[in-house]
Structure formats: structure tokens, C-alpha cells
Coordinates of C-alpha atoms and ligand atoms in Angstrom, one line a residue:
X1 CA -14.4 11.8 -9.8
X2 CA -15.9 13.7 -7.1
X3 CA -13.5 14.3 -4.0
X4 CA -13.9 13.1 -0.7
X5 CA -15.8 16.1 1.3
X6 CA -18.5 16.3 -1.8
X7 CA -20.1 13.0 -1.3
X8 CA -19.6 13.4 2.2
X9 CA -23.1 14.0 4.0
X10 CA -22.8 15.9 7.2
X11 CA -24.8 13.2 9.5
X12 CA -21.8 10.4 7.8
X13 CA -19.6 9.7 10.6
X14 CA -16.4 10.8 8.5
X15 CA -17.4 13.7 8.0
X16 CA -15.9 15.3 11.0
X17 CA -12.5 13.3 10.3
X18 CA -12.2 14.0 6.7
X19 CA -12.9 17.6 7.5
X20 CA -10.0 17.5 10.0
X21 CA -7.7 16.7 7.2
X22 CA -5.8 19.5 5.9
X23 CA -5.7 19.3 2.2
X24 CA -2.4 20.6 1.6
X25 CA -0.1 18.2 3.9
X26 CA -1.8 14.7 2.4
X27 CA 1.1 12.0 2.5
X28 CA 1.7 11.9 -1.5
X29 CA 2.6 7.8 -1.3
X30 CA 1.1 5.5 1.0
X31 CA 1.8 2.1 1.8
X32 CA 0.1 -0.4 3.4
X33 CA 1.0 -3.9 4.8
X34 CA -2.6 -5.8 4.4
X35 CA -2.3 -8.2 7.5
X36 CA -5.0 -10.0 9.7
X37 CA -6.6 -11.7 6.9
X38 CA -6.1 -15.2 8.6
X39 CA -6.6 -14.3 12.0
X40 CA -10.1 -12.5 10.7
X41 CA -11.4 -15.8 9.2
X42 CA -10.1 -17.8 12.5
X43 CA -11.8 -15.3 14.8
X44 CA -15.2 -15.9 12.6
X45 CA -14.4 -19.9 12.7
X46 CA -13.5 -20.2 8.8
X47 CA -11.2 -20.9 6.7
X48 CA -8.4 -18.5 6.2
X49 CA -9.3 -18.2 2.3
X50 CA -12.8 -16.7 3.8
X51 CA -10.1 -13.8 5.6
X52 CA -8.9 -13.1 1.8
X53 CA -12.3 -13.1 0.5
X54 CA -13.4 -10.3 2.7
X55 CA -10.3 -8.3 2.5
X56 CA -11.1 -7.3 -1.3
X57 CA -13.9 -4.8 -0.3
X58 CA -11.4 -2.3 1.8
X59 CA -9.1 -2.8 -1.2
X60 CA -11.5 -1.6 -3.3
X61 CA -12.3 1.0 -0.6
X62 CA -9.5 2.5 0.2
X63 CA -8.3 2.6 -3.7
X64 CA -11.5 4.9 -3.5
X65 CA -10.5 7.2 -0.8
X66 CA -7.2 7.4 -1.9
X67 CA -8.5 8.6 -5.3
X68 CA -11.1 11.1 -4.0
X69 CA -8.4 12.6 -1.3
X70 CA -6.0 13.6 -3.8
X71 CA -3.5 11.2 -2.6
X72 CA -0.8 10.6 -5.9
X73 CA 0.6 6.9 -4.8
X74 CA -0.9 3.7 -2.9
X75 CA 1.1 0.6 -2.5
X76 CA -0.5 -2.4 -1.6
X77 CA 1.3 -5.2 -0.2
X78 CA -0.6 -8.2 -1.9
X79 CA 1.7 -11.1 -2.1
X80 CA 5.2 -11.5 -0.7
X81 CA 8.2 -13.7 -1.8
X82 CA 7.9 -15.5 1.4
X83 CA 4.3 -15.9 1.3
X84 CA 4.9 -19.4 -1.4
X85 CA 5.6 -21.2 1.8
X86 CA 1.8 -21.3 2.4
X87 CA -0.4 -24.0 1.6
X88 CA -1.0 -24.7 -2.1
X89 CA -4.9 -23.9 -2.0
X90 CA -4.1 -20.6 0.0
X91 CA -1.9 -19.2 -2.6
X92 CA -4.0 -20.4 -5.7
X93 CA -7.0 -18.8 -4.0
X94 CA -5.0 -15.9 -3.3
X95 CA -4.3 -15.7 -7.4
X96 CA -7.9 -15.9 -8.2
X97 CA -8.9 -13.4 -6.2
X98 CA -6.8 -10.8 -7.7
X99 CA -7.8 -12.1 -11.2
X100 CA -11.4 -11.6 -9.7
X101 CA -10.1 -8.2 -8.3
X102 CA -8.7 -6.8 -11.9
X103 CA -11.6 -8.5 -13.7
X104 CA -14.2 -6.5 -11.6
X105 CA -12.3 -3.3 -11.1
X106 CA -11.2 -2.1 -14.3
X107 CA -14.2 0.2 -15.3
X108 CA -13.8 1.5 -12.0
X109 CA -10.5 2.4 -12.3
X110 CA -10.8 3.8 -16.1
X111 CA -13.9 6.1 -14.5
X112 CA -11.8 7.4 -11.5
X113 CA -8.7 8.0 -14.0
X114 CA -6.8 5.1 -11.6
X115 CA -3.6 4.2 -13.0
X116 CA -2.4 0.6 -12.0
X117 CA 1.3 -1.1 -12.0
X118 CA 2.9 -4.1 -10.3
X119 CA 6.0 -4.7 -8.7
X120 CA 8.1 -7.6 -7.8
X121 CA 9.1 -10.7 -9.8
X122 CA 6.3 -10.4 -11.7
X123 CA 7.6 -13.4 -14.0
X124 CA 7.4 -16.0 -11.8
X125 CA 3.6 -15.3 -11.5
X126 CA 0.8 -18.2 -12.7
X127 CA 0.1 -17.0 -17.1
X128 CA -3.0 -16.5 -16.2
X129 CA -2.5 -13.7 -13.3
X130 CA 0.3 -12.1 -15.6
X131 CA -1.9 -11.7 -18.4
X132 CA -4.9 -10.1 -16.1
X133 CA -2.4 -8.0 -14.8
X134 CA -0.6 -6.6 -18.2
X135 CA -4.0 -6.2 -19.4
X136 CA -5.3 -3.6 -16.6
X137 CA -1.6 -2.0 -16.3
X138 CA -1.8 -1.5 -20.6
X139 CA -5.7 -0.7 -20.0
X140 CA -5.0 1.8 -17.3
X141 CA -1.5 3.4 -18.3
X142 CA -3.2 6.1 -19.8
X143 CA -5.0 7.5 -16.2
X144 CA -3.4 10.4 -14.3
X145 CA -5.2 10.3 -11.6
X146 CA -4.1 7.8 -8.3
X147 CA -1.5 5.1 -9.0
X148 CA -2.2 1.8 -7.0
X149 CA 1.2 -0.2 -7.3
X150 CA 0.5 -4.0 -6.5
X151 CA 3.5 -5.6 -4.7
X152 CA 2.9 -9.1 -6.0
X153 CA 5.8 -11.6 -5.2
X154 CA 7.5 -8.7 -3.7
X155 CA 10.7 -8.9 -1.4
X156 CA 12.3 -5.6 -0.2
X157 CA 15.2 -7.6 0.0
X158 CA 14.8 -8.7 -3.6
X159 CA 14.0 -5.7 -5.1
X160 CA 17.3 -4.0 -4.1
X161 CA 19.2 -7.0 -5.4
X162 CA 17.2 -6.9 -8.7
X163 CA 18.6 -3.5 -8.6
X164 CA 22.0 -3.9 -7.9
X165 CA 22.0 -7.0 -10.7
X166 CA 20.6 -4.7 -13.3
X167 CA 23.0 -2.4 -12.6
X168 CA 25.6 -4.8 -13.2
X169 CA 24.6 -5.9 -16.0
X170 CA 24.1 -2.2 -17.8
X171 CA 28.0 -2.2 -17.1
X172 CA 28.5 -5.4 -18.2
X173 CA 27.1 -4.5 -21.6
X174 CA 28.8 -1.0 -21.8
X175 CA 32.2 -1.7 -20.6
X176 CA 31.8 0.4 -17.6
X177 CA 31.9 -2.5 -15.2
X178 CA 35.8 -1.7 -14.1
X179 CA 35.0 1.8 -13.1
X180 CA 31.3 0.8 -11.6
X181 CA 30.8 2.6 -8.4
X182 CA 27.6 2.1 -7.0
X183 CA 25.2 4.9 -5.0
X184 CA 21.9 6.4 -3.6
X185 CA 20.9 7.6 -6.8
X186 CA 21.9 4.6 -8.9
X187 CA 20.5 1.8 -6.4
X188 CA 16.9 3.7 -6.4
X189 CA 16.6 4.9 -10.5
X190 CA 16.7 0.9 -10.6
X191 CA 14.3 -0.1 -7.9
X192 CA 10.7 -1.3 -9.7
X193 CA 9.0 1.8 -9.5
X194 CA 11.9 4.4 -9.7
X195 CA 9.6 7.1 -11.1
X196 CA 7.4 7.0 -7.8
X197 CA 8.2 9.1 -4.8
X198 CA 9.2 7.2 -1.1
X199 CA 6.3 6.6 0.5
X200 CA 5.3 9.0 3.3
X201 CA 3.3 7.1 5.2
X202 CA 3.4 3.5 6.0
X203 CA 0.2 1.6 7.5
X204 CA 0.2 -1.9 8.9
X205 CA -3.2 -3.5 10.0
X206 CA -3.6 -6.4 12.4
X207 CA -1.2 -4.7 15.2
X208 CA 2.2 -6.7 14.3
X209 CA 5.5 -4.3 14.4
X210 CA 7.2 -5.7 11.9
X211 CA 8.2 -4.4 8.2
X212 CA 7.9 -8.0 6.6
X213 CA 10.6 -7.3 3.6
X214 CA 8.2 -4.3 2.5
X215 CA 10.3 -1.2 0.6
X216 CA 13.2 -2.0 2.8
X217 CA 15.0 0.8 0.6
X218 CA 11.6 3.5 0.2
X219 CA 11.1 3.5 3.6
X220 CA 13.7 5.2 5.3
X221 CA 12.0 7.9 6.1
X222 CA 8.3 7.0 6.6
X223 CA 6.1 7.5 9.0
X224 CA 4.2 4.0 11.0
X225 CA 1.2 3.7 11.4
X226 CA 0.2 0.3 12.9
X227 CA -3.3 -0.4 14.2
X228 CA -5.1 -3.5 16.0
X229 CA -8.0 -3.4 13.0
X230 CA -7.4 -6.3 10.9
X231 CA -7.7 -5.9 7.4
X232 CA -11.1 -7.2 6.5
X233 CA -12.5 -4.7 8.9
X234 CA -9.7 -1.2 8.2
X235 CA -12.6 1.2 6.1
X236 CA -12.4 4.8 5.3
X237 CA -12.3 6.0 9.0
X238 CA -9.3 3.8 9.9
X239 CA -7.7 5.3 6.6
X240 CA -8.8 8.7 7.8
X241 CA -7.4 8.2 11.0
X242 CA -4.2 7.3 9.9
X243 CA -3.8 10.4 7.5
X244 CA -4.6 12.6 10.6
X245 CA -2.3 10.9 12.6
X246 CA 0.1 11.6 10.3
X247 CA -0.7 15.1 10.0
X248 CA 0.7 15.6 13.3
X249 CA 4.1 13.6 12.7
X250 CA 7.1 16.3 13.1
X251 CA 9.3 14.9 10.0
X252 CA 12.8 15.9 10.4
X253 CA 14.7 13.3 7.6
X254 CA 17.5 13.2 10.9
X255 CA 18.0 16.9 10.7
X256 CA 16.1 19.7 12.8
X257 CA 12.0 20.7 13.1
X258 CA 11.4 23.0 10.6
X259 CA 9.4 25.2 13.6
X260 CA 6.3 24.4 11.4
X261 CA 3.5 23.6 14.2
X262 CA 3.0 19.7 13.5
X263 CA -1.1 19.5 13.0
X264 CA -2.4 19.5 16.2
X265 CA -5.7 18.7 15.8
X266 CA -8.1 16.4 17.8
X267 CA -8.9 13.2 16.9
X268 CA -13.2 13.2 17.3
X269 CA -14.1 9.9 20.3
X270 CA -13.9 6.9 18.3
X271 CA -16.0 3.8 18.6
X272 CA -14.3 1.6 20.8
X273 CA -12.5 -1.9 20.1
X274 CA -11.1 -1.0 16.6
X275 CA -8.5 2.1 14.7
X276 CA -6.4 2.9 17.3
X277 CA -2.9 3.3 16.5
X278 CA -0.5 1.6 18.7
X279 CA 2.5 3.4 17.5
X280 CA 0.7 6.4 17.4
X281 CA 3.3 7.9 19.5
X282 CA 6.4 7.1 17.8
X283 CA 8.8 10.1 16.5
X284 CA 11.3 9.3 14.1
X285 CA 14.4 11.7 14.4
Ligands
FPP1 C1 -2.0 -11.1 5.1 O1 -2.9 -11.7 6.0 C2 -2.6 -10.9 3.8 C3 -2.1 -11.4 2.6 C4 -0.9 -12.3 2.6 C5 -2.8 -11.2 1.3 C6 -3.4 -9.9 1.1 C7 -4.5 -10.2 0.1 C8 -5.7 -9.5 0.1 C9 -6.0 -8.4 1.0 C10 -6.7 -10.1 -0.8 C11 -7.1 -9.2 -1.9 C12 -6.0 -8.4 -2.5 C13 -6.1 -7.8 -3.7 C14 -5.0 -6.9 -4.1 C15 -7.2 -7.9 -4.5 P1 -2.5 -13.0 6.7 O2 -3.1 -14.1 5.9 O3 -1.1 -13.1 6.9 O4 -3.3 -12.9 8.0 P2 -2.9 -13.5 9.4 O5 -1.6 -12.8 9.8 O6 -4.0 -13.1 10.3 O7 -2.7 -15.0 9.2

């Protein structure tokens, strides 16, 4: 697939911010927290399933720009434990539109070499979604390009108690369960998608500072990025915006600055009303 700057016309109005980008400090994982759906659909005077609806096209976009950037890991946060508590018709719509989503997207993602896998209790999902899903994960497991990992009936909280139960049970069936000392290493080579690296960058849409049981354990050391857009509306510049933004993030893991300048470069004016980052400023030590 062709990367970003090549189908990139000078007169596009990303073409100054994907230019801006330095090539060789991309985040390697991104995750995102799709949120504003709802408030979308209210703002419009629909229905909330109308605010799903029209957050699959920046899915589908930013899968894109990932892939054409170079970046290695996406995370999407599609479907929560918590989020059962919502009406009955919200959730089933919810389920059909990612059957829609794989349906649609698959000879996209075999053409851009886009790998897909799921996490969370993927068992307790509706057959029909499951067998969607294993289809496109089996389809795709081939691709070595981008890997887009679903969260679907995700819980950070979960996930590390998934972990520490499979642990367990390893030492359960090996006798080891006496001398069983749990740590770092052992808690995360059990977490769904051990092989993947910690995200580096973390996006929420919709303005709300809150982690919402997202990769409670991955995220230690990520860098926030929240901004007002809601997610029907975040497109490639808000993406692009956020990856600069980071860019200029001094990451330190608790220690000291490496003296490496953080990138310092300008944001371009932006359009008002939408993309800016309201914890733009925040410096993790
Ligand atoms: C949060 O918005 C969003 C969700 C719970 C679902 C995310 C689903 C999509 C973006 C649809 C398509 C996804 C895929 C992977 C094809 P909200 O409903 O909580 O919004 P609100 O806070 O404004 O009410």
C-alpha cells in the first residue's frame, strides 16, 4: 500500500501536518477510546444507534492512516464489559454493525496486508459476531502489515484477572501452584495480546478524562491524548494532530530526559471548533 505522503496532494490540508511528522519517532501502538458516539446522534436530534452508524467511517479511516504511516499496533476500544448495561436494541445494533464492519472490510484489509485480532471475553459474544470475527482474524492472520486489535467485551480490570486465573491454573495443572510467585513478566506474557508492545500513545475523543477500564495494565506509561472531537467527526487530521502532539511528549518511564530535544515543531492554525487537545499539556514523569 502506498504510504501516507504519496497520496498526499500538496493543496490537501494534511499535507503540511503529515509532513510535520517525523517518520522515525511514530508511536509503534496506539490506542484509542472511541467516545461521543451518543452525544453525536443527540446533537444531530437522532437516535444514538445513528451516533454508531456514523462512527464506522473514521474506523475505517484511521485503520487507513495507521497502515499508510507505518504505525505497527492500533487498538480500538469497540465494546466494553460495562457497556451490556445499555439498552437491548443499542447493543444488538452495536453487534451488527461490526458484523457489517468485518463483512465489508476484509478485502481491504487483505489488500493493505492488515492483520486483525480481538480481545476480551470473546466467548460470551452473540455466534453470529464470533464467527464473523474468527473468520477475518483466520482470513487476515497471514498480513504483516498494521495489526488492528478489537477490544470487544473488554475490561482492563478483567483482562488482568483473566491473567492472573490462567496463571493459576498453569500451576494448578503442573504442580507448581505451592511455589507460584506471581510478577511483571508473568501477569503481562498472560494478558490477551502478550506478543503486542504497550501502547505509546493513548487517544480519547469526546473530551471525557477518564480511562473507562481500558489496558489498565498496558498503559502505565502512555502518553493522553484527549480531544473535544467526538468520534463520528475525529478524521485523519485529528489523528495527525495527535501523533504530532506526541512527537513533542518528553517520555521519561519515571527516570530522567534523555537530553533528546522533544519535537518541537508547530502545529499549522487549525480550523476552529474541533481537534484540539485538552490535555495537550500534560507531562508524565
Ligand atoms: C462510545 O460512544 C462508543 C461505543 C460504546 C461503541 C464504539 C463503536 C463504534 C465506533 C462503532 C463501530 C465500531 C467498529 C469497530 C466497527 P457513546 O455511545 O458512549 O457516546 P456518548 O458518550 O456520547 O453517549
Amino acid at each position: 500500500m502506498k504510504a501516507l505522503l504519496e497520496v498526499l496532494e500538496p493543496g490537501d490540508p494534511d499535507w503540511e501536518l503529515a509532513h510535520a511528522i517525523d517518520p522515525s519517532r511514530l508511536p509503534a501502538h496506539i490506542a484509542i477510546i472511541m467516545d461521543g458516539n451518543g452525544r453525536w446522534a443527540g446533537r444531530r436530534h437522532l437516535p444514538r444507534v445513528a451516533g454508531h452508524q456514523a462512527g464506522v467511517a473514521p474506523v475505517r479511516a484511521t485503520v487507513e492512516t495507521c497502515a499508510r504511516l507505518g504505525v505497527k499496533v492500533l487498538t480500538l476500544y469497540a465494546f466494553s464489559v460495562e457497556n451490556w448495561k445499555r439498552p437491548r436494541a443499542e447493543v444488538e445494533t452495536l453487534w451488527r454493525l461490526l458484523r457489517y464492519y468485518l463483512r465489508q472490510e476484509l478485502p481491504d484489509l487483505q489488500k493493505n496486508d492488515v492483520r486483525l485480532q480481538a480481545i476480551g471475553r470473546l466467548d460470551a459474544l452473540p455466534d453470529a459476531v464470533r464467527r464473523e470475527l474468527d473468520f477475518v482474524i483466520d482470513a487476515t492472520s497471514a498480513n504483516r502489515g498494521l495489526l488492528v486489535n478489537l477490544a470487544i467485551n473488554y475490561g482492563g480490570r478483567a483482562e488482568i484477572v483473566d491473567a492472573v486465573n490462567a496463571i493459576l491454573e498453569m500451576a494448578r495443572l503442573d504442580g507448581s501452584i505451592g511455589s507460584l510467585r506471581l510478577d511483571e513478566e508473568s501477569i503481562g506474557a498472560n494478558l490477551y495480546a502478550n506478543a503486542c508492545p504497550d501502547p505509546d500513545l493513548l487517544i480519547r475523543t469526546s473530551g471525557e478524562m477518564r480511562i473507562s477500564n481500558f489496558l489498565l495494565w498496558q498503559i502505565a506509561y502512555a502518553e493522553l491524548y484527549v480531544t473535544g472531537t467526538l468520534w463520528p467527526d475525529f478524521c485523519r487530521r485529528d489523528l495527525l494532530r495527535a501523533i504530532l502532539e506526541y512527537q513533542k511528549r518528553d517520555r521519561r518511564y519515571g527516570g530522567l530526559s534523555t537530553g533528546l530535544p522533544a519535537r518541537s515543531t508547530e502545529l499549522p492554525a487549525q480550523p476552529t471548533g474541533s481537534g484540539e487537545p485538552l490535555v495537550g499539556a500534560l507531562r508524565p514523569s
